[in-house]
Amino acid sequence: MALYAAVSRAKAMSRAFSPILRCMSNVPENTVYGGPKTQSPDQRVTVTHLKQKHKKGEPITMVTAYDYPSAVHLDSAGIDICLVGDSAAMVVHGYDTTLPITLDEMLVHCRAVARGAKRPLLVGDLPFGSYESSSNQAVDTAVRVLKEGGMDAIKLEGGSPSRITAAKSIVEAGIAVMGHVGLTPQAISVLGGFRPQGRNVASAVKVVETALALQEVGCFSVVLECVPPLVAAAATSALQIPTIGIGAGPFCSGQVLVYHDLLGMMQHPHHAKVTPKFCKQFAHVGEVINKALVEYKEEVTSGSFPGAAHSPYKISAAEVNGFLSELTKLGLDKAASAAAEAAEKISTSK
């Protein structure tokens, strides 16, 4: 009976305080910053959802993201897969290749993206040097990407038997793996640069066979990069898992582009002043950013910014007089004069 009475009292208190609790929010009101927006995302995309889309023949969308703002944009657009790619080395850190970025740096990007993208499947790249030594190293790295980075799955560049073995070990450890064949940027030392693959019989067959090998060890999807469309079509037909193309033509199960490339924000250093041949710029955001920065500089230089519209915080006339008086008492006559002059300018500009 005592327990029943305690529960009854708790329910009564809950009803009494519920109007107050409904008014409480972690979003600050009437402050300098508006605070985070309440998010009501659609159901989180999973590997199962991707399998269903693939079975129905529905194209899969994937875009890279490297920070909170880009992740929020992908989330809002309803992109299926958000890839935290090691391409961050180039488009964020300014390197000429993907090779220099470290696992710790990738984890910083992963965590930021995980905070911003609530709907897409989150896939984190395993950076160069973090999984090639052994299967144990590969599994340890993949575990960190999920536990510390907040990712749902990992991607690794497959091709050599050791990397396929690494993919197998990671899958057996209970982690979803996306493979990557064709042009594998981490292997540019062997490939002789950023060169398309599958352009002769042996190379084309290797693309298909490697994709099949990755499927065999349990990968849920394979990226096909910079291969002829017919080679991508053959691989897509041969596989029972979805293919995600980048520079591989229209016959893949889905497509992926680098965030900065598709938005026209900037170019990879190794592409100089041109975008990759396969990339369509869906916007010219870089031009908009540059224009805004130039306008900001000009307005600050001319003194037109910030004007009255962007100086919103007021102090009453009585408080102004008191403030000036206190400054004078402190011997800060010059500061008092500056404040009085500012108050005069503000009143005359209304």
Short mmCIF file of C-alpha atoms in Angstrom, two decimals:
data_model
loop_
_atom_site.label_atom_id
_atom_site.label_comp_id
_atom_site.label_asym_id
_atom_site.label_seq_id
_atom_site.Cartn_x
_atom_site.Cartn_y
_atom_site.Cartn_z
CA MET A 1 0.00 0.00 0.00
CA ALA A 2 2.84 2.35 0.85
CA LEU A 3 4.34 1.80 -2.61
CA TYR A 4 0.96 2.42 -4.26
CA ALA A 5 0.54 5.65 -2.31
CA ALA A 6 4.03 6.84 -3.32
CA VAL A 7 3.33 6.14 -6.98
CA SER A 8 0.02 7.99 -6.75
CA ARG A 9 1.71 11.03 -5.22
CA ALA A 10 4.37 10.99 -7.95
CA LYS A 11 1.71 10.91 -10.67
CA ALA A 12 -0.14 13.78 -9.03
CA MET A 13 3.04 15.88 -8.87
CA SER A 14 3.79 15.08 -12.49
CA ARG A 15 0.33 16.33 -13.51
CA ALA A 16 0.76 19.47 -11.43
CA PHE A 17 4.13 20.34 -12.96
CA SER A 18 3.40 19.25 -16.52
CA PRO A 19 2.34 22.74 -17.71
CA ILE A 20 5.62 24.11 -16.37
CA LEU A 21 7.66 21.33 -17.90
CA ARG A 22 6.01 21.88 -21.28
CA CYS A 23 7.14 25.50 -21.17
CA MET A 24 10.72 24.56 -20.35
CA SER A 25 13.15 24.14 -23.26
CA ASN A 26 16.82 23.75 -23.86
CA VAL A 27 16.48 26.40 -26.57
CA PRO A 28 17.39 29.78 -25.02
CA GLU A 29 14.94 32.63 -25.52
CA ASN A 30 15.64 36.35 -25.84
CA THR A 31 19.38 35.84 -25.96
CA VAL A 32 22.13 36.91 -28.31
CA TYR A 33 21.93 33.62 -30.20
CA GLY A 34 18.76 31.75 -31.02
CA GLY A 35 20.13 28.40 -29.94
CA PRO A 36 19.66 25.02 -31.59
CA LYS A 37 16.49 24.29 -33.52
CA THR A 38 14.29 21.42 -32.46
CA GLN A 39 14.86 18.59 -34.90
CA SER A 40 12.16 16.18 -36.03
CA PRO A 41 14.05 14.05 -38.55
CA ASP A 42 12.57 11.29 -40.63
CA GLN A 43 13.46 7.73 -39.75
CA ARG A 44 17.22 7.14 -39.82
CA VAL A 45 18.48 5.52 -43.01
CA THR A 46 19.95 2.09 -42.38
CA VAL A 47 21.68 -0.56 -44.45
CA THR A 48 18.32 -2.33 -44.60
CA HIS A 49 16.69 0.76 -46.11
CA LEU A 50 19.39 0.90 -48.76
CA LYS A 51 18.84 -2.76 -49.61
CA GLN A 52 15.14 -2.04 -50.02
CA LYS A 53 15.80 0.94 -52.31
CA HIS A 54 18.21 -1.16 -54.34
CA LYS A 55 15.70 -3.97 -54.67
CA LYS A 56 13.08 -1.49 -55.91
CA GLY A 57 15.52 0.07 -58.37
CA GLU A 58 15.40 3.44 -56.61
CA PRO A 59 18.64 5.47 -57.03
CA ILE A 60 20.69 6.05 -53.87
CA THR A 61 22.15 9.49 -53.12
CA MET A 62 25.42 10.03 -51.29
CA VAL A 63 27.36 13.25 -50.63
CA THR A 64 30.45 13.93 -48.55
CA ALA A 65 30.36 16.12 -45.44
CA TYR A 66 33.13 17.14 -43.09
CA ASP A 67 31.58 19.40 -40.44
CA TYR A 68 28.35 20.31 -38.67
CA PRO A 69 27.04 22.87 -41.23
CA SER A 70 27.55 20.61 -44.25
CA ALA A 71 25.97 17.71 -42.36
CA VAL A 72 22.89 19.80 -41.55
CA HIS A 73 22.56 20.70 -45.24
CA LEU A 74 22.69 17.04 -46.25
CA ASP A 75 20.17 16.20 -43.55
CA SER A 76 17.75 18.90 -44.74
CA ALA A 77 18.09 17.78 -48.37
CA GLY A 78 17.17 14.18 -47.53
CA ILE A 79 20.42 12.66 -48.83
CA ASP A 80 20.53 8.90 -48.17
CA ILE A 81 24.20 8.49 -47.21
CA CYS A 82 26.56 11.01 -45.68
CA LEU A 83 30.19 10.07 -46.30
CA VAL A 84 32.83 11.60 -44.06
CA GLY A 85 35.48 11.14 -46.70
CA ASP A 86 39.24 11.28 -46.44
CA SER A 87 38.85 13.84 -49.25
CA ALA A 88 38.70 16.21 -46.28
CA ALA A 89 42.49 16.16 -46.57
CA MET A 90 42.15 18.05 -49.83
CA VAL A 91 39.03 20.22 -49.62
CA VAL A 92 39.31 21.10 -45.91
CA HIS A 93 42.99 20.79 -45.00
CA GLY A 94 44.42 21.90 -48.35
CA TYR A 95 46.65 18.93 -49.14
CA ASP A 96 47.28 17.76 -52.70
CA THR A 97 46.18 14.18 -51.92
CA THR A 98 44.14 12.26 -49.38
CA LEU A 99 47.21 10.57 -47.90
CA PRO A 100 48.24 13.01 -45.12
CA ILE A 101 45.03 13.04 -43.07
CA THR A 102 45.23 11.07 -39.82
CA LEU A 103 42.71 8.92 -38.01
CA ASP A 104 42.47 11.43 -35.15
CA GLU A 105 41.73 14.21 -37.64
CA MET A 106 39.09 12.06 -39.33
CA LEU A 107 37.44 11.37 -35.97
CA VAL A 108 37.06 15.12 -35.37
CA HIS A 109 35.24 15.43 -38.71
CA CYS A 110 33.12 12.35 -37.95
CA ARG A 111 31.94 13.69 -34.60
CA ALA A 112 31.00 17.06 -36.06
CA VAL A 113 29.03 15.42 -38.87
CA ALA A 114 27.28 13.04 -36.47
CA ARG A 115 25.98 16.03 -34.53
CA GLY A 116 24.50 17.59 -37.64
CA ALA A 117 23.15 14.70 -39.75
CA LYS A 118 20.36 12.84 -38.01
CA ARG A 119 18.71 11.11 -40.98
CA PRO A 120 21.37 9.80 -43.42
CA LEU A 121 23.40 6.65 -42.97
CA LEU A 122 26.76 7.90 -41.70
CA VAL A 123 29.82 6.32 -43.30
CA GLY A 124 33.37 7.17 -42.23
CA ASP A 125 36.42 6.64 -44.41
CA LEU A 126 39.36 4.72 -42.99
CA PRO A 127 42.34 6.97 -43.75
CA PHE A 128 45.55 5.80 -45.35
CA GLY A 129 47.84 4.05 -42.87
CA SER A 130 45.11 3.13 -40.41
CA TYR A 131 44.15 -0.37 -41.61
CA GLU A 132 46.76 -1.81 -43.97
CA SER A 133 49.16 -3.40 -41.47
CA SER A 134 46.90 -6.19 -40.25
CA SER A 135 43.32 -7.28 -39.81
CA ASN A 136 43.60 -6.44 -36.12
CA GLN A 137 44.62 -2.88 -36.95
CA ALA A 138 41.75 -2.60 -39.42
CA VAL A 139 39.19 -3.78 -36.88
CA ASP A 140 40.59 -1.52 -34.15
CA THR A 141 40.38 1.49 -36.46
CA ALA A 142 36.86 0.65 -37.59
CA VAL A 143 35.73 0.27 -33.98
CA ARG A 144 37.10 3.74 -33.17
CA VAL A 145 35.28 5.26 -36.14
CA LEU A 146 31.99 3.92 -34.79
CA LYS A 147 32.57 4.39 -31.05
CA GLU A 148 34.46 7.69 -31.10
CA GLY A 149 33.27 9.10 -34.42
CA GLY A 150 29.59 8.25 -34.14
CA MET A 151 29.44 6.64 -37.58
CA ASP A 152 27.10 3.84 -38.67
CA ALA A 153 29.53 2.17 -41.07
CA ILE A 154 33.00 2.52 -42.55
CA LYS A 155 34.41 2.70 -46.06
CA LEU A 156 37.76 1.35 -47.15
CA GLU A 157 39.52 1.26 -50.48
CA GLY A 158 39.68 -2.34 -51.61
CA GLY A 159 41.76 -3.89 -54.34
CA SER A 160 44.63 -5.83 -52.89
CA PRO A 161 43.99 -9.18 -51.18
CA SER A 162 45.09 -7.74 -47.83
CA ARG A 163 42.48 -4.98 -48.01
CA ILE A 164 39.76 -7.44 -48.94
CA THR A 165 40.84 -9.53 -45.95
CA ALA A 166 40.64 -6.40 -43.80
CA ALA A 167 37.10 -5.76 -45.04
CA LYS A 168 36.16 -9.35 -44.16
CA SER A 169 37.55 -9.01 -40.63
CA ILE A 170 35.69 -5.75 -40.04
CA VAL A 171 32.41 -7.26 -41.22
CA GLU A 172 32.97 -10.27 -38.97
CA ALA A 173 33.50 -7.85 -36.09
CA GLY A 174 29.94 -6.65 -36.64
CA ILE A 175 30.65 -3.43 -38.54
CA ALA A 176 29.03 -2.55 -41.87
CA VAL A 177 31.58 -1.96 -44.65
CA MET A 178 31.35 -0.07 -47.92
CA GLY A 179 34.00 -1.03 -50.45
CA HIS A 180 35.70 1.20 -53.05
CA VAL A 181 37.20 0.11 -56.38
CA GLY A 182 38.37 1.69 -59.63
CA LEU A 183 40.37 4.82 -58.97
CA THR A 184 41.37 4.46 -55.34
CA PRO A 185 43.03 7.76 -54.33
CA GLN A 186 44.98 6.19 -51.47
CA ALA A 187 46.82 4.06 -54.07
CA ILE A 188 48.02 6.92 -56.30
CA SER A 189 51.63 5.92 -55.58
CA VAL A 190 50.97 2.62 -57.37
CA LEU A 191 48.52 3.97 -59.93
CA GLY A 192 50.85 6.79 -60.97
CA GLY A 193 48.45 9.59 -60.07
CA PHE A 194 44.72 10.22 -60.24
CA ARG A 195 44.11 8.05 -63.27
CA PRO A 196 40.84 6.45 -64.42
CA GLN A 197 40.69 2.65 -64.28
CA GLY A 198 39.02 -0.06 -66.34
CA ARG A 199 40.10 1.32 -69.72
CA ASN A 200 41.60 -1.93 -70.98
CA VAL A 201 40.44 -5.53 -70.75
CA ALA A 202 42.61 -6.53 -67.79
CA SER A 203 41.80 -3.40 -65.79
CA ALA A 204 38.08 -3.62 -66.54
CA VAL A 205 37.92 -7.25 -65.46
CA LYS A 206 39.84 -6.40 -62.31
CA VAL A 207 37.27 -3.75 -61.37
CA VAL A 208 34.44 -6.28 -61.65
CA GLU A 209 36.33 -9.07 -59.90
CA THR A 210 37.39 -6.83 -57.04
CA ALA A 211 33.83 -5.60 -56.55
CA LEU A 212 32.64 -9.20 -56.45
CA ALA A 213 35.33 -10.08 -53.92
CA LEU A 214 34.21 -7.23 -51.67
CA GLN A 215 30.62 -8.44 -51.94
CA GLU A 216 31.75 -11.95 -51.07
CA VAL A 217 33.35 -10.82 -47.80
CA GLY A 218 30.17 -9.02 -46.74
CA CYS A 219 30.34 -5.40 -47.94
CA PHE A 220 26.88 -3.82 -48.16
CA SER A 221 27.82 -1.52 -51.07
CA VAL A 222 30.73 -0.66 -53.36
CA VAL A 223 31.88 2.72 -54.69
CA LEU A 224 32.98 2.66 -58.34
CA GLU A 225 35.25 5.62 -59.08
CA CYS A 226 36.44 6.89 -62.46
CA VAL A 227 35.67 3.87 -64.62
CA PRO A 228 33.94 3.73 -68.04
CA PRO A 229 30.13 3.54 -67.80
CA LEU A 230 29.95 0.12 -69.42
CA VAL A 231 32.39 -1.29 -66.86
CA ALA A 232 30.24 0.18 -64.08
CA ALA A 233 27.15 -1.31 -65.74
CA ALA A 234 28.80 -4.73 -65.82
CA ALA A 235 29.82 -4.51 -62.16
CA THR A 236 26.38 -3.29 -61.12
CA SER A 237 24.73 -6.15 -62.98
CA ALA A 238 27.10 -8.74 -61.56
CA LEU A 239 26.61 -7.61 -57.97
CA GLN A 240 23.68 -8.17 -55.67
CA ILE A 241 24.62 -5.13 -53.56
CA PRO A 242 24.27 -1.49 -54.66
CA THR A 243 27.05 0.32 -56.48
CA ILE A 244 27.67 4.02 -55.87
CA GLY A 245 29.27 5.77 -58.80
CA ILE A 246 31.55 8.79 -58.96
CA GLY A 247 32.76 9.49 -62.44
CA ALA A 248 31.39 6.07 -63.44
CA GLY A 249 28.38 7.00 -65.55
CA PRO A 250 24.62 6.61 -65.06
CA PHE A 251 24.35 2.83 -64.70
CA CYS A 252 25.23 2.53 -61.00
CA SER A 253 22.72 2.01 -58.20
CA GLY A 254 23.48 5.48 -56.86
CA GLN A 255 25.80 8.45 -57.12
CA VAL A 256 28.21 10.32 -54.85
CA LEU A 257 29.92 13.69 -55.21
CA VAL A 258 32.20 15.76 -53.02
CA TYR A 259 30.26 18.51 -51.22
CA HIS A 260 32.61 21.31 -52.24
CA ASP A 261 32.71 20.19 -55.88
CA LEU A 262 28.99 19.91 -56.49
CA LEU A 263 28.36 23.28 -54.81
CA GLY A 264 31.10 25.02 -56.77
CA MET A 265 32.79 26.16 -53.57
CA MET A 266 36.40 25.46 -54.56
CA GLN A 267 38.50 22.98 -56.43
CA HIS A 268 40.83 20.19 -55.35
CA PRO A 269 44.40 21.50 -55.43
CA HIS A 270 45.46 18.88 -57.98
CA HIS A 271 42.69 19.96 -60.35
CA ALA A 272 44.12 23.49 -60.42
CA LYS A 273 41.37 25.81 -61.64
CA VAL A 274 39.02 23.22 -63.11
CA THR A 275 36.56 20.84 -61.53
CA PRO A 276 36.85 17.08 -62.06
CA LYS A 277 35.61 16.15 -65.53
CA PHE A 278 32.85 14.02 -64.05
CA CYS A 279 31.53 16.66 -61.64
CA LYS A 280 28.49 18.79 -62.35
CA GLN A 281 28.39 22.02 -60.38
CA PHE A 282 24.83 22.40 -59.14
CA ALA A 283 25.61 25.86 -57.77
CA HIS A 284 28.39 28.44 -57.69
CA VAL A 285 28.52 28.96 -53.96
CA GLY A 286 32.17 30.02 -54.03
CA GLU A 287 31.29 33.09 -56.10
CA VAL A 288 28.51 34.00 -53.67
CA ILE A 289 30.86 33.63 -50.70
CA ASN A 290 33.57 35.76 -52.31
CA LYS A 291 31.05 38.47 -53.24
CA ALA A 292 29.70 38.55 -49.68
CA LEU A 293 33.19 38.81 -48.16
CA VAL A 294 34.14 41.67 -50.48
CA GLU A 295 30.91 43.54 -49.64
CA TYR A 296 31.53 43.02 -45.93
CA LYS A 297 35.05 44.40 -46.21
CA GLU A 298 33.82 47.44 -48.16
CA GLU A 299 31.05 48.24 -45.66
CA VAL A 300 33.35 47.91 -42.66
CA THR A 301 35.98 50.04 -44.37
CA SER A 302 33.43 52.74 -45.27
CA GLY A 303 31.83 52.66 -41.82
CA SER A 304 28.37 51.77 -43.13
CA PHE A 305 28.38 48.49 -41.18
CA PRO A 306 27.20 48.06 -38.55
CA GLY A 307 24.42 50.61 -38.82
CA ALA A 308 21.43 51.16 -36.56
CA ALA A 309 19.67 48.06 -37.86
CA HIS A 310 22.55 45.87 -36.69
CA SER A 311 23.18 47.62 -33.37
CA PRO A 312 20.12 46.34 -31.52
CA TYR A 313 21.13 46.54 -27.86
CA LYS A 314 19.85 49.69 -26.11
CA ILE A 315 20.47 51.53 -22.88
CA SER A 316 17.95 54.00 -21.49
CA ALA A 317 18.68 57.73 -21.25
CA ALA A 318 18.73 57.55 -17.47
CA GLU A 319 21.24 54.72 -17.53
CA VAL A 320 23.35 56.64 -20.05
CA ASN A 321 23.61 59.61 -17.67
CA GLY A 322 24.50 57.33 -14.79
CA PHE A 323 27.11 55.54 -16.88
CA LEU A 324 28.72 58.81 -17.97
CA SER A 325 28.78 59.98 -14.38
CA GLU A 326 30.48 56.81 -13.19
CA LEU A 327 33.09 57.04 -15.95
CA THR A 328 33.86 60.62 -14.89
CA LYS A 329 34.22 59.57 -11.26
CA LEU A 330 36.73 56.95 -12.38
CA GLY A 331 38.74 59.63 -14.11
CA LEU A 332 37.88 58.24 -17.55
CA ASP A 333 36.87 61.56 -19.07
CA LYS A 334 37.92 60.55 -22.57
CA ALA A 335 35.82 57.38 -22.37
CA ALA A 336 32.86 59.41 -21.07
CA SER A 337 33.17 61.83 -23.98
CA ALA A 338 33.32 58.93 -26.47
CA ALA A 339 30.20 57.36 -24.94
CA ALA A 340 28.35 60.70 -24.95
CA GLU A 341 29.28 61.27 -28.60
CA ALA A 342 28.09 57.77 -29.52
CA ALA A 343 24.79 58.37 -27.70
CA GLU A 344 24.31 61.62 -29.62
CA LYS A 345 24.98 59.95 -32.96
CA ILE A 346 22.56 57.13 -32.15
CA SER A 347 19.77 59.55 -31.20
CA THR A 348 20.23 61.68 -34.33
CA SER A 349 20.30 58.64 -36.64
CA LYS A 350 16.82 57.48 -35.61
#
